[in-house]
mmCIF file of N, CA and C in Angstrom:
data_model
loop_
_atom_site.group_PDB
_atom_site.id
_atom_site.type_symbol
_atom_site.label_atom_id
_atom_site.label_comp_id
_atom_site.label_asym_id
_atom_site.label_seq_id
_atom_site.Cartn_x
_atom_site.Cartn_y
_atom_site.Cartn_z
ATOM 1 N N MET Q 1 -11.193 -24.358 1.587
ATOM 2 C CA MET Q 1 -10.210 -24.305 2.652
ATOM 3 C C MET Q 1 -9.177 -23.200 2.400
ATOM 4 N N ARG Q 2 -8.670 -23.131 1.168
ATOM 5 C CA ARG Q 2 -7.678 -22.099 0.838
ATOM 6 C C ARG Q 2 -8.260 -20.705 1.053
ATOM 7 N N ARG Q 3 -9.518 -20.516 0.673
ATOM 8 C CA ARG Q 3 -10.167 -19.211 0.827
ATOM 9 C C ARG Q 3 -10.267 -18.817 2.297
ATOM 10 N N LEU Q 4 -10.565 -19.787 3.169
ATOM 11 C CA LEU Q 4 -10.644 -19.528 4.600
ATOM 12 C C LEU Q 4 -9.287 -19.109 5.141
ATOM 13 N N MET Q 5 -8.234 -19.796 4.697
ATOM 14 C CA MET Q 5 -6.885 -19.447 5.155
ATOM 15 C C MET Q 5 -6.512 -18.042 4.716
ATOM 16 N N LEU Q 6 -6.818 -17.696 3.465
ATOM 17 C CA LEU Q 6 -6.498 -16.360 2.982
ATOM 18 C C LEU Q 6 -7.263 -15.292 3.747
ATOM 19 N N SER Q 7 -8.509 -15.565 4.076
ATOM 20 C CA SER Q 7 -9.306 -14.562 4.774
ATOM 21 C C SER Q 7 -8.777 -14.283 6.172
ATOM 22 N N GLN Q 8 -8.022 -15.208 6.723
ATOM 23 C CA GLN Q 8 -7.426 -14.973 8.038
ATOM 24 C C GLN Q 8 -6.282 -13.970 7.961
ATOM 25 N N TYR Q 9 -5.661 -13.869 6.799
ATOM 26 C CA TYR Q 9 -4.487 -13.014 6.648
ATOM 27 C C TYR Q 9 -4.734 -11.779 5.802
ATOM 28 N N LEU Q 10 -5.710 -11.862 4.906
ATOM 29 C CA LEU Q 10 -5.929 -10.782 3.959
ATOM 30 C C LEU Q 10 -7.231 -10.050 4.237
ATOM 31 N N GLU Q 11 -7.208 -8.778 3.957
ATOM 32 C CA GLU Q 11 -8.417 -7.951 4.055
ATOM 33 C C GLU Q 11 -8.713 -7.439 2.652
ATOM 34 N N GLN Q 12 -9.943 -7.565 2.228
ATOM 35 C CA GLN Q 12 -10.335 -7.128 0.894
ATOM 36 C C GLN Q 12 -11.040 -5.782 0.962
ATOM 37 N N ARG Q 13 -10.696 -4.939 -0.006
ATOM 38 C CA ARG Q 13 -11.386 -3.660 -0.147
ATOM 39 C C ARG Q 13 -11.733 -3.470 -1.615
ATOM 40 N N HIS Q 14 -12.876 -2.861 -1.852
ATOM 41 C CA HIS Q 14 -13.324 -2.634 -3.224
ATOM 42 C C HIS Q 14 -12.653 -1.400 -3.796
ATOM 43 N N ILE Q 15 -12.284 -1.513 -5.058
ATOM 44 C CA ILE Q 15 -11.684 -0.401 -5.790
ATOM 45 C C ILE Q 15 -12.327 -0.335 -7.165
ATOM 46 N N ASN Q 16 -12.242 0.810 -7.788
ATOM 47 C CA ASN Q 16 -12.756 0.999 -9.148
ATOM 48 C C ASN Q 16 -11.582 1.125 -10.104
ATOM 49 N N LEU Q 17 -11.543 0.233 -11.061
ATOM 50 C CA LEU Q 17 -10.514 0.256 -12.085
ATOM 51 C C LEU Q 17 -11.158 0.622 -13.415
ATOM 52 N N ASP Q 18 -10.350 0.933 -14.409
ATOM 53 C CA ASP Q 18 -10.894 1.221 -15.735
ATOM 54 C C ASP Q 18 -11.709 0.036 -16.256
ATOM 55 N N SER Q 19 -11.306 -1.160 -15.861
ATOM 56 C CA SER Q 19 -11.996 -2.369 -16.317
ATOM 57 C C SER Q 19 -13.257 -2.671 -15.510
ATOM 58 N N GLY Q 20 -13.519 -1.903 -14.465
ATOM 59 C CA GLY Q 20 -14.694 -2.109 -13.626
ATOM 60 C C GLY Q 20 -14.328 -2.223 -12.162
ATOM 61 N N ARG Q 21 -15.319 -2.552 -11.366
ATOM 62 C CA ARG Q 21 -15.114 -2.680 -9.926
ATOM 63 C C ARG Q 21 -14.360 -3.967 -9.635
ATOM 64 N N SER Q 22 -13.437 -3.901 -8.681
ATOM 65 C CA SER Q 22 -12.625 -5.057 -8.339
ATOM 66 C C SER Q 22 -12.358 -5.069 -6.846
ATOM 67 N N CYS Q 23 -11.739 -6.122 -6.398
ATOM 68 C CA CYS Q 23 -11.330 -6.250 -5.001
ATOM 69 C C CYS Q 23 -9.813 -6.300 -4.936
ATOM 70 N N LEU Q 24 -9.269 -5.642 -3.959
ATOM 71 C CA LEU Q 24 -7.836 -5.720 -3.705
ATOM 72 C C LEU Q 24 -7.652 -6.357 -2.343
ATOM 73 N N ALA Q 25 -6.966 -7.484 -2.297
ATOM 74 C CA ALA Q 25 -6.749 -8.216 -1.050
ATOM 75 C C ALA Q 25 -5.299 -8.044 -0.619
ATOM 76 N N LEU Q 26 -5.120 -7.450 0.552
ATOM 77 C CA LEU Q 26 -3.786 -7.235 1.128
ATOM 78 C C LEU Q 26 -3.813 -7.613 2.598
ATOM 79 N N GLU Q 27 -2.652 -7.868 3.133
ATOM 80 C CA GLU Q 27 -2.538 -8.086 4.563
ATOM 81 C C GLU Q 27 -2.930 -6.802 5.281
ATOM 82 N N ARG Q 28 -3.491 -6.952 6.467
ATOM 83 C CA ARG Q 28 -3.965 -5.784 7.237
ATOM 84 C C ARG Q 28 -2.861 -4.751 7.460
ATOM 85 N N GLU Q 29 -1.647 -5.222 7.634
ATOM 86 C CA GLU Q 29 -0.523 -4.300 7.862
ATOM 87 C C GLU Q 29 -0.284 -3.399 6.653
ATOM 88 N N TYR Q 30 -0.501 -3.922 5.452
ATOM 89 C CA TYR Q 30 -0.339 -3.088 4.262
ATOM 90 C C TYR Q 30 -1.458 -2.050 4.164
ATOM 91 N N TRP Q 31 -2.675 -2.428 4.544
ATOM 92 C CA TRP Q 31 -3.756 -1.437 4.561
ATOM 93 C C TRP Q 31 -3.442 -0.337 5.579
ATOM 94 N N GLN Q 32 -2.933 -0.732 6.740
ATOM 95 C CA GLN Q 32 -2.572 0.267 7.757
ATOM 96 C C GLN Q 32 -1.471 1.182 7.239
ATOM 97 N N ALA Q 33 -0.477 0.598 6.582
ATOM 98 C CA ALA Q 33 0.618 1.401 6.029
ATOM 99 C C ALA Q 33 0.093 2.357 4.960
ATOM 100 N N LEU Q 34 -0.805 1.883 4.097
ATOM 101 C CA LEU Q 34 -1.398 2.759 3.079
ATOM 102 C C LEU Q 34 -2.116 3.938 3.718
ATOM 103 N N GLU Q 35 -2.855 3.679 4.780
ATOM 104 C CA GLU Q 35 -3.578 4.751 5.462
ATOM 105 C C GLU Q 35 -2.616 5.761 6.073
ATOM 106 N N VAL Q 36 -1.545 5.291 6.681
ATOM 107 C CA VAL Q 36 -0.552 6.197 7.274
ATOM 108 C C VAL Q 36 0.150 7.000 6.188
ATOM 109 N N LEU Q 37 0.579 6.330 5.127
ATOM 110 C CA LEU Q 37 1.259 7.036 4.036
ATOM 111 C C LEU Q 37 0.349 8.097 3.424
ATOM 112 N N ALA Q 38 -0.922 7.762 3.239
ATOM 113 C CA ALA Q 38 -1.865 8.720 2.674
ATOM 114 C C ALA Q 38 -1.997 9.942 3.581
ATOM 115 N N TYR Q 39 -2.183 9.698 4.859
ATOM 116 C CA TYR Q 39 -2.348 10.786 5.812
ATOM 117 C C TYR Q 39 -1.097 11.671 5.850
ATOM 118 N N GLU Q 40 0.080 11.036 5.927
ATOM 119 C CA GLU Q 40 1.324 11.809 6.007
ATOM 120 C C GLU Q 40 1.615 12.566 4.724
ATOM 121 N N ASP Q 41 1.059 12.100 3.609
ATOM 122 C CA ASP Q 41 1.267 12.766 2.329
ATOM 123 C C ASP Q 41 0.207 13.833 2.061
ATOM 124 N N GLY Q 42 -0.717 14.006 3.021
ATOM 125 C CA GLY Q 42 -1.708 15.062 2.902
ATOM 126 C C GLY Q 42 -3.007 14.659 2.237
ATOM 127 N N TRP Q 43 -3.236 13.375 2.031
ATOM 128 C CA TRP Q 43 -4.474 12.902 1.418
ATOM 129 C C TRP Q 43 -5.505 12.644 2.503
ATOM 130 N N ASN Q 44 -6.775 12.773 2.151
ATOM 131 C CA ASN Q 44 -7.848 12.568 3.112
ATOM 132 C C ASN Q 44 -8.073 11.104 3.462
ATOM 133 N N ASN Q 45 -7.753 10.217 2.526
ATOM 134 C CA ASN Q 45 -7.974 8.794 2.782
ATOM 135 C C ASN Q 45 -7.082 7.958 1.871
ATOM 136 N N TRP Q 46 -7.035 6.670 2.136
ATOM 137 C CA TRP Q 46 -6.164 5.778 1.367
ATOM 138 C C TRP Q 46 -6.589 5.702 -0.091
ATOM 139 N N ARG Q 47 -7.887 5.822 -0.366
ATOM 140 C CA ARG Q 47 -8.362 5.706 -1.750
ATOM 141 C C ARG Q 47 -7.800 6.826 -2.623
ATOM 142 N N ASP Q 48 -7.857 8.054 -2.130
ATOM 143 C CA ASP Q 48 -7.301 9.169 -2.897
ATOM 144 C C ASP Q 48 -5.821 8.937 -3.174
ATOM 145 N N PHE Q 49 -5.096 8.552 -2.139
ATOM 146 C CA PHE Q 49 -3.669 8.258 -2.284
ATOM 147 C C PHE Q 49 -3.455 7.142 -3.296
ATOM 148 N N PHE Q 50 -4.235 6.076 -3.184
ATOM 149 C CA PHE Q 50 -4.120 4.923 -4.063
ATOM 150 C C PHE Q 50 -4.353 5.313 -5.516
ATOM 151 N N TYR Q 51 -5.466 6.039 -5.769
ATOM 152 C CA TYR Q 51 -5.818 6.387 -7.145
ATOM 153 C C TYR Q 51 -4.875 7.423 -7.759
ATOM 154 N N MET Q 52 -4.296 8.290 -6.949
ATOM 155 C CA MET Q 52 -3.448 9.356 -7.486
ATOM 156 C C MET Q 52 -1.956 9.035 -7.443
ATOM 157 N N GLN Q 53 -1.518 8.292 -6.437
ATOM 158 C CA GLN Q 53 -0.087 8.070 -6.248
ATOM 159 C C GLN Q 53 0.388 6.662 -6.608
ATOM 160 N N LEU Q 54 -0.496 5.700 -6.633
ATOM 161 C CA LEU Q 54 -0.079 4.324 -6.912
ATOM 162 C C LEU Q 54 -0.573 3.811 -8.256
ATOM 163 N N LEU Q 55 -1.871 3.820 -8.444
ATOM 164 C CA LEU Q 55 -2.475 3.193 -9.605
ATOM 165 C C LEU Q 55 -1.945 3.704 -10.953
ATOM 166 N N PRO Q 56 -1.754 5.013 -11.140
ATOM 167 C CA PRO Q 56 -1.296 5.482 -12.456
ATOM 168 C C PRO Q 56 0.083 4.953 -12.868
ATOM 169 N N TYR Q 57 0.868 4.506 -11.912
ATOM 170 C CA TYR Q 57 2.244 4.097 -12.200
ATOM 171 C C TYR Q 57 2.432 2.581 -12.226
ATOM 172 N N LYS Q 58 1.339 1.828 -12.110
ATOM 173 C CA LYS Q 58 1.427 0.374 -12.085
ATOM 174 C C LYS Q 58 1.827 -0.158 -13.456
ATOM 175 N N PRO Q 59 2.912 -0.924 -13.515
ATOM 176 C CA PRO Q 59 3.291 -1.547 -14.791
ATOM 177 C C PRO Q 59 2.355 -2.717 -15.125
ATOM 178 N N ASP Q 60 2.316 -3.090 -16.375
ATOM 179 C CA ASP Q 60 1.422 -4.157 -16.816
ATOM 180 C C ASP Q 60 1.916 -5.552 -16.457
ATOM 181 N N ASP Q 61 3.182 -5.689 -16.113
ATOM 182 C CA ASP Q 61 3.753 -7.026 -15.922
ATOM 183 C C ASP Q 61 3.752 -7.514 -14.471
ATOM 184 N N ILE Q 62 2.940 -6.904 -13.613
ATOM 185 C CA ILE Q 62 2.886 -7.302 -12.209
ATOM 186 C C ILE Q 62 1.428 -7.190 -11.739
ATOM 187 N N THR Q 63 1.028 -8.070 -10.856
ATOM 188 C CA THR Q 63 -0.341 -7.984 -10.345
ATOM 189 C C THR Q 63 -0.492 -6.737 -9.478
ATOM 190 N N LEU Q 64 -1.712 -6.271 -9.356
ATOM 191 C CA LEU Q 64 -1.962 -5.060 -8.574
ATOM 192 C C LEU Q 64 -1.563 -5.241 -7.114
ATOM 193 N N ALA Q 65 -1.921 -6.373 -6.519
ATOM 194 C CA ALA Q 65 -1.584 -6.601 -5.109
ATOM 195 C C ALA Q 65 -0.071 -6.622 -4.906
ATOM 196 N N SER Q 66 0.652 -7.279 -5.793
ATOM 197 C CA SER Q 66 2.115 -7.312 -5.676
ATOM 198 C C SER Q 66 2.710 -5.924 -5.842
ATOM 199 N N TYR Q 67 2.177 -5.179 -6.803
ATOM 200 C CA TYR Q 67 2.659 -3.822 -7.026
ATOM 201 C C TYR Q 67 2.440 -2.945 -5.794
ATOM 202 N N VAL Q 68 1.269 -3.036 -5.190
ATOM 203 C CA VAL Q 68 0.974 -2.227 -4.000
ATOM 204 C C VAL Q 68 1.915 -2.616 -2.866
ATOM 205 N N ARG Q 69 2.084 -3.912 -2.626
ATOM 206 C CA ARG Q 69 3.005 -4.349 -1.565
ATOM 207 C C ARG Q 69 4.417 -3.838 -1.821
ATOM 208 N N LYS Q 70 4.877 -4.001 -3.041
ATOM 209 C CA LYS Q 70 6.231 -3.568 -3.405
ATOM 210 C C LYS Q 70 6.401 -2.056 -3.219
ATOM 211 N N THR Q 71 5.411 -1.292 -3.661
ATOM 212 C CA THR Q 71 5.496 0.162 -3.573
ATOM 213 C C THR Q 71 5.431 0.651 -2.131
ATOM 214 N N VAL Q 72 4.523 0.086 -1.349
ATOM 215 C CA VAL Q 72 4.420 0.468 0.066
ATOM 216 C C VAL Q 72 5.716 0.127 0.790
ATOM 217 N N THR Q 73 6.251 -1.042 0.530
ATOM 218 C CA THR Q 73 7.514 -1.439 1.172
ATOM 219 C C THR Q 73 8.635 -0.482 0.792
ATOM 220 N N ARG Q 74 8.699 -0.103 -0.478
ATOM 221 C CA ARG Q 74 9.728 0.847 -0.922
ATOM 222 C C ARG Q 74 9.575 2.188 -0.211
ATOM 223 N N TYR Q 75 8.342 2.703 -0.116
ATOM 224 C CA TYR Q 75 8.092 3.949 0.608
ATOM 225 C C TYR Q 75 8.572 3.838 2.056
ATOM 226 N N LEU Q 76 8.242 2.741 2.700
ATOM 227 C CA LEU Q 76 8.618 2.573 4.112
ATOM 228 C C LEU Q 76 10.126 2.499 4.278
ATOM 229 N N PHE Q 77 10.811 1.806 3.373
ATOM 230 C CA PHE Q 77 12.267 1.754 3.455
ATOM 231 C C PHE Q 77 12.885 3.122 3.214
ATOM 232 N N GLU Q 78 12.327 3.894 2.300
ATOM 233 C CA GLU Q 78 12.831 5.247 2.066
ATOM 234 C C GLU Q 78 12.669 6.104 3.319
ATOM 235 N N GLU Q 79 11.511 6.002 3.959
ATOM 236 C CA GLU Q 79 11.284 6.734 5.213
ATOM 237 C C GLU Q 79 12.273 6.298 6.283
ATOM 238 N N PHE Q 80 12.492 5.009 6.389
ATOM 239 C CA PHE Q 80 13.416 4.476 7.381
ATOM 240 C C PHE Q 80 14.839 4.965 7.115
ATOM 241 N N ASP Q 81 15.249 4.940 5.849
ATOM 242 C CA ASP Q 81 16.589 5.426 5.499
ATOM 243 C C ASP Q 81 16.749 6.906 5.831
ATOM 244 N N GLU Q 82 15.723 7.707 5.543
ATOM 245 C CA GLU Q 82 15.786 9.135 5.885
ATOM 246 C C GLU Q 82 15.898 9.328 7.393
ATOM 247 N N PHE Q 83 15.142 8.545 8.144
ATOM 248 C CA PHE Q 83 15.196 8.619 9.596
ATOM 249 C C PHE Q 83 16.591 8.259 10.101
ATOM 250 N N ARG Q 84 17.155 7.187 9.578
ATOM 251 C CA ARG Q 84 18.503 6.764 9.999
ATOM 252 C C ARG Q 84 19.541 7.816 9.673
ATOM 253 N N GLN Q 85 19.451 8.404 8.493
ATOM 254 C CA GLN Q 85 20.414 9.423 8.101
ATOM 255 C C GLN Q 85 20.301 10.669 8.970
ATOM 256 N N SER Q 86 19.086 11.076 9.277
ATOM 257 C CA SER Q 86 18.923 12.269 10.129
ATOM 258 C C SER Q 86 19.409 11.976 11.546
ATOM 259 N N ARG Q 87 19.198 10.771 12.015
ATOM 260 C CA ARG Q 87 19.675 10.396 13.343
ATOM 261 C C ARG Q 87 21.201 10.341 13.379
ATOM 262 N N ALA Q 88 21.818 9.854 12.292
ATOM 263 C CA ALA Q 88 23.267 9.786 12.220
ATOM 264 C C ALA Q 88 23.877 11.191 12.184
ATOM 265 N N ARG Q 89 23.221 12.126 11.491
ATOM 266 C CA ARG Q 89 23.719 13.511 11.446
ATOM 267 C C ARG Q 89 23.615 14.168 12.812
ATOM 268 N N ALA Q 90 22.600 13.803 13.581
ATOM 269 C CA ALA Q 90 22.390 14.400 14.899
ATOM 270 C C ALA Q 90 23.403 13.896 15.924
ATOM 271 N N ASP Q 91 23.935 12.703 15.688
ATOM 272 C CA ASP Q 91 24.914 12.127 16.642
ATOM 273 C C ASP Q 91 26.268 12.702 16.500
#
């Protein structure tokens, strides 16, 4: 039952880690955000962005899914703050 509930909210994608192949389960909105961030940062796809910009900086004391959510959220807030500041300067 728990697995069914999670599958309604989470989307799994396969990734390759040093320890082997694994699955990363995130909410669809986080996958969409990863794809947008990758594209805006000049990467061809989310995987390149993930392996080059996220994975190397993951600390050992947090799960991968939590780290990705936290990092994506931080990126989005930084973008939002920059947008607000530029809008305030324009006014």
